[in-house]
Structure formats: C-alpha cells, structure tokens
Amino acid sequence: MPHFFIPPENIAGNKFTLTGDEVHHLIRVRRCAAGATIQLFDGTGKTYNARIDEIEKNSIRGTIINETSFAPPRVRLHLFLSVPKGERFDWMVEKASELGVHSITPLVTSRSIIKNIEPPKLERWKRLSMAASQQSRRPDIMAINSPQHFPAAIAQVSRQTVNLIPWEAEEAKTLDEYAPAISGASGVTVFIGPEGGFSADEIRQAEDRGLMPVTLGKRILRVETAGLLAAILVLNCAGEFR
C-alpha cells in the first residue's frame, strides 16, 4: 500500500487533504484514482489507512478509515556528524533514517573540510529524511537540525544522556562497554569527526563536558561509515533490532 506524508494540520476529524508534491506522485506516478486506499503518516508516530474520495489538480481529499499510533523508541539516538565531501552525507541521512536515528546535526570542527553549509543543502537533507521514512514505513521523521560548531555542540549536551565520541586514538574503551548504560538511558548522543579526525584539544574539551571517547575498531573509517557503525551498535545495545 502506498505510504505518503501528510502534515497533522491537514487532517480534520476523519477527513484529510493532501497537497504539494504528494499529489503529483499519487496521480502521475502511482496513477491512483478515487476509491483507492493509501497509507498516510503524519511524522509524529501516527499512520492512517485512508480512502481517496476526490482528486483535483493540486489537492486530494479523502476519508480516514483507521488510525494507528506507534510508541517512540525507548532510546533516542542523536548524531552530531561532520559533513564529508560530495554526496556521502546524503547517503548517511537516508541510512540513519532507515535505522531509526532520532536526529542528525551537521557538525563543524577545526579539521572539517566543509565549514559552510548553505540552507538549500539543509532543506535537501530534510527532504531525504522524509523520503526515507516513506520508503522504510517509518511513522515519524528523523530531524535534521541546523549546523553547529563543535564548542557550541558539546556545550548543549545533557549530562543526563549517554554521550560518546568515537576517536581513532582511543584503544581501550569500546562502545559495547557502555551497553548497560545505553539500554537504561532515554537518550544517547554520538559525535562523529571529519576525515582528519578530532583534534586532541577537541577531545579534551569533550571530556570536560562529560563525553566519553570510544574506539570503533582498529581501522580508520570514513565519516559515513563511522556514523553508520556507531548508530547500529548503539541501537543494538538499546534493543531496537529485537
């Protein structure tokens, strides 16, 4: 059944109105007609089975058949991710959304290659996040936050969450060692550095703020590989794949 996003304000009682790009996709790509059944999600954890009643040029109106509410993940994973060159961040946004990451914040560090992130790129990542929710039938949408510089980012981290910073120079502590803390936490924050890694000074700043350096193994990983691996390990510790 086709799965489409609808803003919550476009639902009134048992009636809905679809507008924008979703209308074009339903009519031109899916070739849906009046009477067809579709699935809607509002980005807040609710999905709806619905019937199309009326199709106009720029809108679709219909009736909600039933509603399902999904409980949010018990552990919310927040990724602060340095932006690599090219389109690799696009891929990371898509995969993180599919896995169930709660939010991504583009991170600017002292060694970042990409230091200026234009608004159009941020909007593109938000669209990719929504599209990944549609593809994976995720009932909510992974948030894409405004970019932050490293000092400001670590300053906002709560000491009530588990806060990790993978670092290639850390050889002793593995992420698995924090599994009990992760499984009992309401939130986990992970910082992923740029191609050149975090500087020693940044690691000292992070430790002063309560972040814990961990190793992701013996190999030097690309930004998107490290981010994906960290997300999988954290969410597995949190029991999200059971």
Coordinates of C-alpha atoms in Angstrom, one line a residue:
M1 CA 0.0 0.0 0.0
P2 CA 1.5 3.4 -0.9
H3 CA 2.8 5.4 2.1
F4 CA 2.6 9.2 2.0
F5 CA 3.4 12.0 4.4
I6 CA 0.6 14.4 5.5
P7 CA 1.0 17.3 7.9
P8 CA -1.1 16.8 11.0
E9 CA -3.0 20.0 10.3
N10 CA -4.2 18.6 7.1
I11 CA -6.4 16.1 9.0
A12 CA -9.7 17.2 10.4
G13 CA -11.7 14.5 12.2
N14 CA -11.9 11.6 9.7
K15 CA -11.2 13.8 6.6
F16 CA -7.8 14.6 5.1
T17 CA -6.4 16.9 2.4
L18 CA -3.2 16.2 0.6
T19 CA -1.3 19.0 -1.3
G20 CA 2.1 19.6 -2.8
D21 CA 4.5 17.0 -4.2
E22 CA 2.5 14.1 -2.8
V23 CA -0.4 14.9 -5.1
H24 CA 1.8 14.8 -8.2
H25 CA 3.3 11.5 -7.0
L26 CA -0.1 9.9 -6.3
I27 CA -1.7 11.0 -9.6
R28 CA 1.2 10.9 -12.1
V29 CA 3.5 8.2 -10.7
R30 CA 1.2 5.9 -8.7
R31 CA -1.8 6.5 -11.0
C32 CA -4.2 6.4 -8.0
A33 CA -7.8 7.2 -8.6
A34 CA -10.8 8.0 -6.5
G35 CA -11.7 4.9 -4.4
A36 CA -8.1 3.8 -4.0
T37 CA -6.7 3.0 -0.5
I38 CA -3.5 4.6 0.7
Q39 CA -1.5 4.8 3.9
L40 CA -0.6 8.2 5.4
F41 CA 1.8 9.1 8.1
D42 CA 2.0 12.5 9.9
G43 CA 5.6 12.4 11.1
T44 CA 4.6 12.3 14.8
G45 CA 4.2 8.5 15.1
K46 CA 0.7 8.1 13.7
T47 CA -0.2 6.2 10.5
Y48 CA -3.6 6.2 8.8
N49 CA -5.3 3.9 6.4
A50 CA -7.3 6.2 4.1
R51 CA -9.5 6.2 1.0
I52 CA -9.2 8.8 -1.8
D53 CA -12.6 10.4 -2.4
E54 CA -11.9 13.4 -4.7
I55 CA -8.9 14.3 -6.9
E56 CA -8.3 17.9 -8.0
K57 CA -5.4 19.5 -9.9
N58 CA -3.5 20.5 -6.8
S59 CA -5.1 18.5 -4.0
I60 CA -6.6 15.2 -3.0
R61 CA -9.3 14.8 -0.4
G62 CA -10.4 11.7 1.3
T63 CA -11.6 9.8 4.4
I64 CA -9.6 8.3 7.2
I65 CA -10.5 4.6 7.7
N66 CA -8.5 3.9 10.8
E67 CA -5.5 5.2 12.8
T68 CA -2.5 3.5 14.4
S69 CA -0.2 5.2 16.9
F70 CA 3.3 3.9 17.4
A71 CA 5.3 4.4 20.7
P72 CA 8.6 6.3 20.1
P73 CA 11.8 4.3 20.5
R74 CA 12.8 4.0 24.2
V75 CA 16.3 5.3 23.5
R76 CA 16.6 8.3 21.2
L77 CA 19.9 8.5 19.3
H78 CA 21.2 11.9 18.3
L79 CA 24.1 12.0 15.8
F80 CA 26.4 15.0 15.5
L81 CA 28.0 14.3 12.2
S82 CA 30.8 16.0 10.4
V83 CA 30.0 16.7 6.7
P84 CA 32.2 14.9 4.2
K85 CA 32.8 16.0 0.6
G86 CA 30.5 15.1 -2.2
E87 CA 27.1 13.4 -1.6
R88 CA 28.2 11.0 1.1
F89 CA 26.2 12.9 3.7
D90 CA 23.0 12.3 1.6
W91 CA 23.6 8.6 1.9
M92 CA 24.2 8.8 5.6
V93 CA 20.9 10.8 6.1
E94 CA 19.0 8.1 4.2
K95 CA 20.5 5.1 6.1
A96 CA 20.3 6.8 9.5
S97 CA 16.6 7.4 9.0
E98 CA 16.0 3.8 7.9
L99 CA 17.8 2.6 11.1
G100 CA 15.7 4.8 13.4
V101 CA 18.1 7.5 14.4
H102 CA 16.2 10.3 16.1
S103 CA 18.2 13.3 14.8
I104 CA 21.3 14.4 12.9
T105 CA 23.1 17.7 13.5
P106 CA 25.7 18.6 10.9
L107 CA 28.9 19.3 12.8
V108 CA 31.7 21.8 12.0
T109 CA 35.1 21.0 13.7
S110 CA 38.6 22.5 13.4
R111 CA 39.5 19.9 10.8
S112 CA 36.2 19.9 8.8
I113 CA 36.6 20.3 5.1
I114 CA 33.0 21.6 4.7
K115 CA 32.6 24.5 7.1
N116 CA 29.8 26.4 5.4
I117 CA 26.5 24.6 4.9
E118 CA 24.0 26.5 2.8
P119 CA 20.3 26.5 3.6
P120 CA 19.4 24.7 0.3
K121 CA 21.6 21.7 1.3
L122 CA 19.9 21.6 4.7
E123 CA 16.5 21.5 3.0
R124 CA 17.6 18.7 0.7
W125 CA 18.6 16.6 3.7
K126 CA 15.2 17.2 5.3
R127 CA 13.5 16.0 2.1
L128 CA 15.8 12.9 2.0
S129 CA 14.9 12.2 5.6
M130 CA 11.2 12.3 4.8
A131 CA 11.6 10.2 1.7
A132 CA 13.5 7.6 3.8
S133 CA 10.6 7.5 6.2
Q134 CA 8.2 6.8 3.3
Q135 CA 10.4 4.1 1.9
S136 CA 11.0 2.3 5.2
R137 CA 7.4 2.9 6.5
R138 CA 8.8 4.7 9.5
P139 CA 5.9 6.6 11.2
D140 CA 8.0 9.6 12.2
I141 CA 10.6 11.7 10.5
M142 CA 14.3 12.0 11.6
A143 CA 15.0 15.6 12.5
I144 CA 17.8 17.4 10.6
N145 CA 19.0 20.2 12.8
S146 CA 20.8 23.4 12.0
P147 CA 24.6 23.1 11.7
Q148 CA 26.7 23.7 14.8
H149 CA 30.3 24.3 15.6
F150 CA 32.0 21.9 17.9
P151 CA 32.2 24.1 21.0
A152 CA 28.6 25.1 20.9
A153 CA 27.5 21.5 20.1
I154 CA 29.2 19.9 23.1
A155 CA 28.0 22.8 25.4
Q156 CA 24.4 21.8 24.8
V157 CA 24.9 18.1 25.5
S158 CA 22.9 16.9 28.6
R159 CA 24.7 15.0 31.3
Q160 CA 21.6 13.0 31.8
T161 CA 22.2 11.2 28.5
V162 CA 25.0 8.8 27.4
N163 CA 27.4 10.9 25.4
L164 CA 30.0 9.2 23.2
I165 CA 32.8 10.4 20.9
P166 CA 34.5 7.8 18.8
W167 CA 38.2 8.6 18.4
E168 CA 40.9 6.7 16.5
A169 CA 43.4 7.3 19.3
E170 CA 41.2 5.6 21.9
E171 CA 42.3 2.0 22.2
A172 CA 40.8 0.7 25.4
K173 CA 37.2 1.7 25.7
T174 CA 34.7 0.1 23.3
L175 CA 31.2 1.2 22.7
D176 CA 29.9 -2.2 23.9
E177 CA 31.2 -1.4 27.4
Y178 CA 28.5 1.2 27.6
A179 CA 25.8 -1.2 26.6
P180 CA 24.2 -1.3 30.1
A181 CA 24.1 2.5 30.3
I182 CA 22.7 2.7 26.8
S183 CA 19.9 0.2 27.4
G184 CA 18.8 2.2 30.5
A185 CA 19.1 5.6 29.0
S186 CA 16.4 7.8 27.5
G187 CA 18.9 9.4 25.0
V188 CA 22.3 8.7 23.5
T189 CA 24.5 11.4 21.8
V190 CA 27.3 10.4 19.4
F191 CA 29.8 12.8 17.9
I192 CA 31.5 11.7 14.6
G193 CA 34.6 13.6 13.5
P194 CA 35.8 14.7 10.0
E195 CA 38.2 12.9 7.7
G196 CA 41.2 14.2 9.7
G197 CA 39.6 13.2 13.0
F198 CA 39.0 15.3 16.1
S199 CA 42.0 17.3 17.4
A200 CA 43.4 16.4 20.8
D201 CA 42.2 19.7 22.1
E202 CA 38.6 18.9 20.9
I203 CA 38.8 15.6 22.7
R204 CA 39.9 17.4 25.9
Q205 CA 37.0 19.8 25.6
A206 CA 34.6 16.9 25.0
E207 CA 35.9 15.0 28.1
D208 CA 35.5 18.2 30.2
R209 CA 31.8 18.2 29.1
G210 CA 31.3 14.5 30.1
L211 CA 31.7 12.9 26.6
M212 CA 33.4 9.5 26.7
P213 CA 35.9 8.6 24.0
V214 CA 35.4 5.1 22.5
T215 CA 37.0 3.1 19.7
L216 CA 35.2 1.7 16.7
G217 CA 37.9 -0.8 15.9
K218 CA 41.4 -0.9 14.5
R219 CA 40.7 0.6 11.1
I220 CA 40.3 4.2 10.1
L221 CA 36.8 4.7 8.9
R222 CA 35.2 7.2 6.6
V223 CA 32.8 9.7 8.2
E224 CA 29.7 8.0 6.9
T225 CA 31.0 4.5 7.8
A226 CA 31.8 5.5 11.3
G227 CA 28.4 7.2 11.7
L228 CA 26.5 4.2 10.4
L229 CA 28.5 1.7 12.5
A230 CA 28.1 3.8 15.7
A231 CA 24.3 4.1 15.0
I232 CA 24.0 0.3 14.5
L233 CA 26.0 -0.5 17.7
V234 CA 24.1 2.0 19.8
L235 CA 20.6 0.9 18.6
N236 CA 21.5 -2.7 19.0
C237 CA 22.6 -2.1 22.6
A238 CA 19.2 -0.3 23.1
G239 CA 17.3 -3.3 21.8
E240 CA 15.9 -1.6 18.8
F241 CA 16.5 -4.6 16.5
R242 CA 14.8 -7.2 18.7

